[in-house]
Short mmCIF file of C-alpha atoms and ligand atoms in Angstrom, two decimals:
data_model
loop_
_atom_site.label_atom_id
_atom_site.label_comp_id
_atom_site.label_asym_id
_atom_site.label_seq_id
_atom_site.Cartn_x
_atom_site.Cartn_y
_atom_site.Cartn_z
CA MET A 436 -20.18 4.69 -25.01
CA GLN A 437 -19.79 2.50 -21.97
CA ASP A 438 -16.52 2.14 -20.07
CA PHE A 439 -15.67 -1.38 -21.26
CA THR A 440 -15.90 -0.12 -24.85
CA LEU A 441 -14.02 3.11 -24.18
CA GLU A 442 -11.25 1.18 -22.44
CA VAL A 443 -10.73 -1.04 -25.50
CA HIS A 444 -11.03 1.65 -28.18
CA GLY A 445 -10.30 4.98 -26.45
CA CYS A 446 -9.86 7.64 -29.09
CA HIS A 447 -8.19 5.27 -31.55
CA GLU A 448 -8.66 6.26 -35.16
CA TYR A 449 -7.48 4.01 -37.94
CA ASP A 450 -4.60 5.31 -40.01
CA LYS A 451 -4.18 4.41 -43.70
CA THR A 452 -2.75 0.97 -42.80
CA GLY A 453 -5.82 0.04 -40.76
CA ALA A 454 -3.60 -0.96 -37.82
CA ILE A 455 -5.74 -2.22 -34.96
CA SER A 456 -2.98 -1.61 -32.42
CA GLU A 457 -2.05 2.04 -32.00
CA PRO A 458 1.21 2.77 -33.89
CA ILE A 459 4.17 3.92 -31.77
CA TYR A 460 5.55 7.22 -33.02
CA LEU A 461 9.13 7.00 -31.81
CA SER A 462 10.03 10.40 -33.19
CA ALA A 463 11.50 13.14 -31.03
CA THR A 464 10.78 15.80 -33.62
CA PHE A 465 8.46 16.34 -36.59
CA ARG A 466 8.98 17.80 -40.06
CA HIS A 467 7.23 21.06 -40.88
CA PRO A 468 5.50 21.04 -44.31
CA ALA A 469 6.59 24.66 -44.87
CA PHE A 470 7.40 27.82 -42.98
CA GLY A 471 4.59 28.66 -40.56
CA GLN A 472 2.96 25.26 -41.03
CA SER A 473 2.73 22.32 -38.65
CA THR A 474 1.27 18.82 -38.71
CA GLY A 475 0.12 19.54 -35.17
CA TYR A 476 3.31 17.96 -33.84
CA ASP A 477 6.53 19.93 -33.62
CA TYR A 478 8.67 18.56 -30.83
CA GLY A 479 8.19 15.47 -28.65
CA ARG A 480 8.39 17.16 -25.26
CA VAL A 481 5.38 19.24 -26.19
CA ALA A 482 3.30 16.67 -28.08
CA ASN A 483 3.67 13.16 -29.44
CA PRO A 484 0.83 11.32 -31.24
CA THR A 485 1.11 8.13 -29.14
CA ARG A 486 1.14 10.03 -25.85
CA GLU A 487 -1.66 12.24 -27.10
CA ASN A 488 -3.84 9.21 -27.85
CA LEU A 489 -3.24 7.94 -24.35
CA GLU A 490 -4.03 11.35 -22.84
CA LYS A 491 -7.24 11.66 -24.84
CA SER A 492 -8.31 8.13 -23.88
CA VAL A 493 -7.72 8.72 -20.16
CA ALA A 494 -9.50 12.09 -20.33
CA MET A 495 -12.51 10.33 -21.92
CA LEU A 496 -12.55 7.68 -19.19
CA GLU A 497 -12.37 10.29 -16.41
CA GLN A 498 -14.86 12.52 -18.26
CA GLY A 499 -12.38 15.37 -18.06
CA GLU A 500 -11.57 17.83 -20.83
CA ARG A 501 -7.80 17.43 -20.89
CA CYS A 502 -5.18 15.03 -19.58
CA TRP A 503 -1.39 15.01 -19.28
CA ALA A 504 0.48 11.70 -19.14
CA VAL A 505 3.64 12.10 -17.06
CA SER A 506 6.54 10.01 -15.82
CA SER A 507 5.07 9.00 -12.43
CA GLY A 508 2.20 9.59 -10.06
CA MET A 509 4.48 11.87 -8.08
CA ALA A 510 5.26 13.89 -11.22
CA ALA A 511 1.47 14.44 -11.61
CA ILE A 512 1.08 15.47 -7.95
CA ASN A 513 4.14 17.70 -8.32
CA LEU A 514 2.36 19.56 -11.16
CA VAL A 515 -0.68 19.97 -8.91
CA LEU A 516 1.29 21.43 -6.00
CA LYS A 517 2.99 23.82 -8.43
CA LEU A 518 -0.41 25.41 -9.04
CA PHE A 519 -0.19 27.06 -5.62
CA LYS A 520 1.67 30.22 -4.69
CA PRO A 521 3.48 31.40 -1.56
CA GLY A 522 0.87 32.34 1.02
CA ASP A 523 -1.69 29.78 -0.21
CA HIS A 524 -3.17 27.28 2.21
CA VAL A 525 -3.94 23.71 1.10
CA LEU A 526 -5.91 21.10 3.05
CA LEU A 527 -5.07 17.44 2.53
CA SER A 528 -6.66 14.19 3.71
CA GLU A 529 -4.75 13.11 6.81
CA ASP A 530 -4.68 9.52 5.57
CA LEU A 531 -2.68 9.86 2.36
CA TYR A 532 0.09 8.19 0.35
CA GLY A 533 3.35 8.93 2.23
CA GLY A 534 5.05 10.33 -0.87
CA THR A 535 2.39 13.04 -1.20
CA VAL A 536 2.86 14.00 2.46
CA ARG A 537 6.64 14.19 1.91
CA LEU A 538 6.26 16.34 -1.22
CA ALA A 539 4.01 18.78 0.65
CA ASN A 540 5.85 18.90 3.98
CA ASP A 541 9.48 18.57 2.94
CA ILE A 542 9.49 20.33 -0.43
CA TYR A 543 6.60 22.69 -1.15
CA SER A 544 6.29 24.05 2.40
CA HIS A 545 9.80 25.50 1.82
CA TYR A 546 8.28 27.68 -0.90
CA GLY A 547 5.81 29.33 1.44
CA ILE A 548 2.76 27.13 0.79
CA GLU A 549 0.99 26.09 3.97
CA PHE A 550 -0.30 22.54 4.24
CA GLU A 551 -2.66 21.18 6.83
CA PHE A 552 -3.94 17.64 7.24
CA VAL A 553 -7.53 16.98 8.17
CA ASP A 554 -9.93 14.06 8.42
CA THR A 555 -11.76 14.67 5.13
CA THR A 556 -14.46 12.14 6.03
CA ASP A 557 -15.76 14.77 8.50
CA MET A 558 -17.30 17.71 6.60
CA GLU A 559 -17.62 19.84 9.74
CA LEU A 560 -13.93 19.47 10.53
CA VAL A 561 -12.98 20.35 6.95
CA SER A 562 -15.26 23.41 6.88
CA GLY A 563 -13.78 24.57 10.19
CA GLN A 564 -10.28 24.46 8.73
CA ILE A 565 -11.02 26.49 5.61
CA ARG A 566 -9.31 29.88 5.72
CA ALA A 567 -9.47 32.99 3.57
CA ASN A 568 -6.29 31.82 1.80
CA THR A 569 -7.37 28.18 1.30
CA LYS A 570 -6.86 27.47 -2.40
CA GLY A 571 -7.07 23.69 -2.57
CA LEU A 572 -8.44 20.52 -1.01
CA PHE A 573 -6.49 17.38 -1.90
CA ILE A 574 -8.08 14.04 -1.09
CA GLU A 575 -7.74 10.32 -1.63
CA THR A 576 -10.92 8.26 -1.45
CA PRO A 577 -10.57 5.42 -0.57
CA SER A 578 -7.50 6.67 1.29
CA ASN A 579 -4.16 4.93 1.47
CA PRO A 580 -3.89 2.75 3.55
CA MET A 581 -6.82 3.09 5.99
CA MET A 582 -9.50 2.97 3.25
CA LEU A 583 -11.46 5.99 4.49
CA ILE A 584 -14.21 7.33 2.23
CA SER A 585 -14.66 11.08 1.72
CA ASP A 586 -17.69 12.74 0.12
CA ILE A 587 -16.44 14.06 -3.24
CA LYS A 588 -19.61 16.00 -4.10
CA ALA A 589 -19.86 17.75 -0.72
CA LEU A 590 -16.13 18.57 -0.70
CA ALA A 591 -16.36 19.98 -4.23
CA GLN A 592 -19.22 22.24 -3.16
CA LEU A 593 -17.29 23.38 -0.10
CA ALA A 594 -14.15 24.02 -2.15
CA HIS A 595 -16.03 26.01 -4.80
CA ALA A 596 -17.90 28.08 -2.22
CA ASN A 597 -14.46 29.16 -1.01
CA ASP A 598 -12.90 29.68 -4.41
CA ALA A 599 -10.63 26.65 -4.03
CA TRP A 600 -9.98 23.57 -6.19
CA LEU A 601 -10.92 20.04 -5.24
CA ILE A 602 -8.17 17.63 -6.30
CA VAL A 603 -8.83 13.88 -6.09
CA ASP A 604 -6.17 11.20 -6.23
CA ASN A 605 -8.24 8.48 -7.93
CA THR A 606 -5.47 5.85 -7.95
CA PHE A 607 -7.20 3.33 -5.68
CA LEU A 608 -10.39 2.98 -7.75
CA SER A 609 -9.48 3.99 -11.33
CA PRO A 610 -12.07 5.68 -13.56
CA HIS A 611 -13.72 2.31 -14.14
CA PHE A 612 -15.17 2.54 -10.62
CA GLN A 613 -15.17 6.25 -9.79
CA LYS A 614 -15.22 9.46 -11.85
CA PRO A 615 -14.55 12.36 -9.47
CA ILE A 616 -15.00 15.03 -12.17
CA THR A 617 -18.64 13.99 -12.63
CA LEU A 618 -19.06 14.67 -8.89
CA GLY A 619 -17.56 18.15 -9.08
CA ALA A 620 -13.78 17.63 -8.71
CA ASP A 621 -11.62 20.11 -10.63
CA ILE A 622 -8.53 17.97 -10.99
CA VAL A 623 -7.92 14.22 -10.85
CA VAL A 624 -4.51 12.64 -10.46
CA HIS A 625 -3.36 9.05 -10.77
CA SER A 626 -0.40 6.95 -10.07
CA GLY A 627 -0.80 5.31 -13.49
CA THR A 628 1.72 2.77 -12.23
CA LYS A 629 -1.16 1.10 -10.39
CA TYR A 630 -4.53 0.01 -11.84
CA LEU A 631 -4.24 1.94 -15.11
CA CYS A 632 -1.05 0.05 -15.91
CA GLY A 633 -2.05 -3.08 -14.06
CA HIS A 634 1.01 -5.20 -14.84
CA ASN A 635 3.69 -3.78 -12.52
CA ASP A 636 5.84 -2.87 -15.50
CA VAL A 637 5.45 0.90 -16.08
CA ILE A 638 5.88 3.91 -13.80
CA ALA A 639 3.42 6.56 -15.00
CA GLY A 640 1.19 9.37 -13.79
CA PHE A 641 -1.85 11.29 -15.04
CA LEU A 642 -3.34 14.68 -14.36
CA ILE A 643 -6.85 15.33 -15.70
CA VAL A 644 -8.72 18.63 -15.55
CA ALA A 645 -12.45 19.24 -15.67
CA ASP A 646 -12.07 22.48 -17.61
CA LYS A 647 -9.48 22.75 -20.37
CA GLU A 648 -9.77 26.55 -20.51
CA GLY A 649 -9.48 27.09 -16.74
CA ALA A 650 -6.56 28.59 -14.83
CA ALA A 651 -5.34 25.16 -13.65
CA ALA A 652 -5.22 23.76 -17.20
CA ARG A 653 -3.40 26.81 -18.55
CA ARG A 654 -0.78 26.59 -15.80
CA VAL A 655 -0.30 22.81 -16.19
CA GLU A 656 0.13 23.30 -19.95
CA LEU A 657 2.90 25.82 -19.30
CA LEU A 658 4.55 23.64 -16.65
CA ALA A 659 4.44 20.46 -18.78
CA LYS A 660 5.88 22.24 -21.79
CA SER A 661 8.56 24.04 -19.80
CA GLU A 662 9.64 21.35 -17.36
CA GLY A 663 9.25 18.22 -19.53
CA PRO A 664 7.80 15.65 -17.10
CA ASN A 665 5.99 13.82 -19.91
CA LEU A 666 5.65 10.08 -20.26
CA SER A 667 7.92 8.42 -22.84
CA THR A 668 6.41 7.27 -26.12
CA PHE A 669 7.03 3.61 -25.52
CA ASP A 670 5.57 3.72 -22.01
CA SER A 671 2.59 5.61 -23.45
CA TRP A 672 1.99 2.72 -25.83
CA LEU A 673 2.26 0.17 -23.01
CA MET A 674 -0.29 2.18 -21.05
CA LEU A 675 -2.64 2.25 -24.06
CA ARG A 676 -2.38 -1.52 -24.20
CA SER A 677 -3.05 -1.79 -20.46
CA LEU A 678 -6.18 0.35 -20.64
CA LYS A 679 -7.84 -2.20 -22.93
CA THR A 680 -8.18 -4.67 -20.05
CA LEU A 681 -8.77 -2.17 -17.23
CA GLY A 682 -12.39 -3.13 -16.63
CA LEU A 683 -11.77 -6.88 -16.73
CA ARG A 684 -8.88 -6.57 -14.32
CA VAL A 685 -10.45 -4.26 -11.75
CA GLU A 686 -13.78 -6.10 -11.70
CA LYS A 687 -11.97 -9.38 -10.98
CA GLN A 688 -9.72 -7.70 -8.39
CA ALA A 689 -12.76 -6.24 -6.60
CA GLU A 690 -14.53 -9.61 -6.62
CA ASN A 691 -11.43 -11.29 -5.14
CA ALA A 692 -10.96 -8.46 -2.62
CA LEU A 693 -14.49 -8.79 -1.25
CA ALA A 694 -14.10 -12.56 -0.81
CA ILE A 695 -10.74 -12.08 0.94
CA ALA A 696 -12.06 -9.28 3.19
CA LYS A 697 -14.96 -11.51 4.29
CA TRP A 698 -12.58 -14.40 4.92
CA LEU A 699 -10.13 -12.21 6.88
CA GLN A 700 -12.95 -11.07 9.16
CA LYS A 701 -13.32 -14.64 10.39
CA GLN A 702 -9.66 -15.28 11.18
CA PRO A 703 -8.67 -15.29 14.86
CA GLN A 704 -5.28 -13.66 14.06
CA VAL A 705 -7.01 -10.67 12.38
CA THR A 706 -8.30 -7.87 14.62
CA ALA A 707 -9.62 -5.42 11.99
CA VAL A 708 -10.42 -5.44 8.27
CA TYR A 709 -10.63 -2.21 6.25
CA TYR A 710 -12.51 -2.69 2.98
CA PRO A 711 -15.26 -0.27 1.89
CA GLY A 712 -17.21 -3.08 0.22
CA LEU A 713 -18.07 -4.58 3.61
CA PRO A 714 -21.51 -3.29 4.66
CA GLU A 715 -20.19 -2.55 8.17
CA HIS A 716 -17.46 -0.24 6.81
CA PRO A 717 -18.39 3.33 7.85
CA GLY A 718 -17.96 4.53 4.26
CA PHE A 719 -20.02 1.75 2.62
CA ALA A 720 -23.17 3.79 1.92
CA LEU A 721 -21.27 6.82 0.62
CA GLN A 722 -19.00 4.69 -1.53
CA SER A 723 -22.06 2.91 -2.97
CA ARG A 724 -23.45 6.30 -4.00
CA GLN A 725 -20.36 7.90 -5.48
CA ALA A 726 -18.68 4.90 -7.12
CA VAL A 727 -19.74 1.77 -8.95
CA GLY A 728 -17.25 -0.57 -7.28
CA PHE A 729 -15.17 -0.96 -4.15
CA GLY A 730 -11.76 -1.70 -5.60
CA GLY A 731 -9.11 -4.29 -4.97
CA MET A 732 -7.34 -2.89 -1.89
CA VAL A 733 -7.84 -4.47 1.54
CA SER A 734 -5.98 -3.38 4.68
CA PHE A 735 -6.06 -5.43 7.87
CA LYS A 736 -4.52 -5.59 11.31
CA VAL A 737 -3.16 -8.72 12.95
CA THR A 738 -2.72 -9.42 16.66
CA SER A 739 0.95 -8.33 16.91
CA ALA A 740 3.72 -6.59 14.98
CA GLU A 741 5.70 -9.82 15.17
CA LEU A 742 2.91 -11.73 13.45
CA ALA A 743 2.69 -9.04 10.74
CA LYS A 744 6.39 -9.50 9.97
CA ASN A 745 6.08 -13.30 10.06
CA VAL A 746 3.18 -13.19 7.60
CA LEU A 747 5.35 -11.21 5.18
CA ALA A 748 8.18 -13.74 5.49
CA ARG A 749 5.94 -16.78 5.10
CA LEU A 750 4.09 -15.72 1.93
CA LYS A 751 4.64 -18.07 -0.99
CA LEU A 752 2.33 -16.84 -3.77
CA ILE A 753 1.56 -13.25 -2.79
CA ALA A 754 4.69 -11.08 -3.04
CA PHE A 755 5.88 -8.90 -0.16
CA ALA A 756 6.40 -5.75 -2.21
CA GLU A 757 5.46 -2.09 -2.49
CA SER A 758 2.97 -0.82 -5.06
CA LEU A 759 -0.51 -1.97 -5.92
CA GLY A 760 -3.04 -2.39 -8.69
CA GLY A 761 -1.28 -5.04 -10.75
CA VAL A 762 -2.55 -8.46 -11.76
CA GLU A 763 -0.14 -10.00 -9.22
CA SER A 764 -1.23 -9.81 -5.58
CA LEU A 765 1.15 -7.85 -3.35
CA LEU A 766 1.29 -7.43 0.41
CA THR A 767 2.81 -4.24 1.82
CA TYR A 768 3.85 -3.20 5.32
CA PRO A 769 2.85 0.49 5.15
CA LEU A 770 4.67 1.61 8.31
CA ALA A 771 8.07 0.64 6.89
CA GLN A 772 7.33 1.08 3.19
CA THR A 773 4.76 3.38 1.59
CA HIS A 774 4.30 5.49 4.75
CA ALA A 775 7.80 5.22 6.24
CA GLU A 776 8.28 8.99 6.39
CA MET A 777 4.80 9.84 7.65
CA PRO A 778 4.93 12.20 10.66
CA GLN A 779 4.24 10.40 13.96
CA GLU A 780 1.30 12.67 14.68
CA LEU A 781 -0.50 11.65 11.47
CA LEU A 782 0.18 7.97 12.11
CA ALA A 783 -1.39 8.29 15.55
CA ARG A 784 -4.40 10.16 14.16
CA THR A 785 -5.13 7.62 11.44
CA GLY A 786 -4.32 4.47 13.41
CA LEU A 787 -1.63 3.32 10.97
CA ASP A 788 0.54 1.13 13.19
CA ASP A 789 2.98 -1.78 13.18
CA LYS A 790 0.18 -4.36 13.02
CA LEU A 791 -1.24 -3.08 9.72
CA LEU A 792 -0.82 -4.93 6.42
CA ARG A 793 -2.09 -3.67 3.06
CA LEU A 794 -3.08 -6.18 0.43
CA SER A 795 -3.35 -5.31 -3.24
CA VAL A 796 -5.47 -8.11 -4.60
CA GLY A 797 -4.59 -9.46 -8.03
CA ILE A 798 -6.50 -11.55 -10.53
CA GLU A 799 -5.30 -14.98 -9.36
CA ALA A 800 -7.81 -17.66 -8.30
CA VAL A 801 -9.11 -16.40 -4.97
CA ALA A 802 -8.86 -19.83 -3.34
CA ASP A 803 -5.10 -19.83 -3.95
CA LEU A 804 -4.75 -16.34 -2.44
CA ILE A 805 -6.74 -17.35 0.63
CA ALA A 806 -4.69 -20.55 1.03
CA ASP A 807 -1.49 -18.49 0.96
CA LEU A 808 -2.80 -15.99 3.52
CA GLN A 809 -4.00 -18.86 5.71
CA GLN A 810 -0.65 -20.63 5.81
CA ALA A 811 1.10 -17.29 6.43
CA LEU A 812 -1.24 -16.36 9.32
CA GLU A 813 -1.11 -19.82 10.91
CA GLY A 814 2.63 -20.29 10.51
C1 PLP B 832 -2.49 6.79 -3.91
C2 PLP B 832 -1.15 7.04 -4.55
N1 PLP B 832 -0.92 8.22 -5.17
C3 PLP B 832 0.27 8.49 -5.75
C4 PLP B 832 1.31 7.58 -5.72
C5 PLP B 832 2.61 7.91 -6.39
O1 PLP B 832 2.70 7.29 -7.63
P1 PLP B 832 4.06 6.83 -8.36
O2 PLP B 832 4.67 5.78 -7.49
O3 PLP B 832 3.60 6.35 -9.68
O4 PLP B 832 4.94 8.03 -8.43
C6 PLP B 832 1.11 6.35 -5.10
C7 PLP B 832 2.21 5.37 -5.08
O5 PLP B 832 2.18 4.37 -4.37
C8 PLP B 832 -0.14 6.07 -4.49
O6 PLP B 832 -0.38 4.90 -3.87
#
């Protein structure tokens, strides 16, 4: 089945009522038919039919064997970092969502796990930083917010040759455009809050594994059951509803993003545009091979920090807000928002500075978005 079909139907099976919309099972616990018997559902923290339908549908879209729907993207990344033990070494893309950097540096490093940041677009650099105790490579591609493209297939081969896992945060593209597991990734995570939700109204996360019998899956199963990070039933239903329009939304967002990126390139107040769908982007060829779309995120730099702040204040249609992936266009100032706690050294390495703006393109008419950006840039 193709993605557009899978997104609408997922794993939905009709119950005796024939309900087209997935029923919401708002039940915390489930009756046992008799001693030693179960309907397959015992207690809501462990399994709930609505959440399970969502998990199965997302696993199908990512072509993974098993998925867990959790309360946020950070809850999913938290489960991933819990897979490592004291003494393990983990390499991460140096351009990465600030919250992931904070979780690694300020929380998990206290438990004896060693984290190192590397430019994962450079295979030689990554190979040079692999150690005997390297157990994981964690990447974003495109990365947040500099839109760098890393080679998923090559990194998976490198990770496996060293007995490590490749973990891909697929938030920026969604499975509609990129399926890291088909390229060799072991684990995929999402901030489901973003494209998978698409309406800026649910905070959610997903963790998908390639192999449901593997060590990672067994550990995540234990963690999810024991710690209870799971997504609520009602939010699971909202996410199921969101998935139905995933393809329509992201295709329109990507179309708008390309038009805006091309327009930004011509503006005198704009000094750089970062969008992998532009043929001059250094990751264009690789992205064209490993994904079927370029996404709806465009970062750009303006001539001064003062202008960047003025643009944010002058916007009328596009909202100055954190987050991304929704139908409403949002403009973010990464240095003070999503990447506020990023170590100085990483900011310098990636070029994330006070002139950078990150646009999450929505599904509005592109001419209206461009008109808003134009009046904000011109003042
Ligand atoms: C790429 C990426 N991964 C993970 C997260 C964290 O997700 P959440 O905010 O749903 O916890 C974000 C949030 O902005 C993100 O942009």
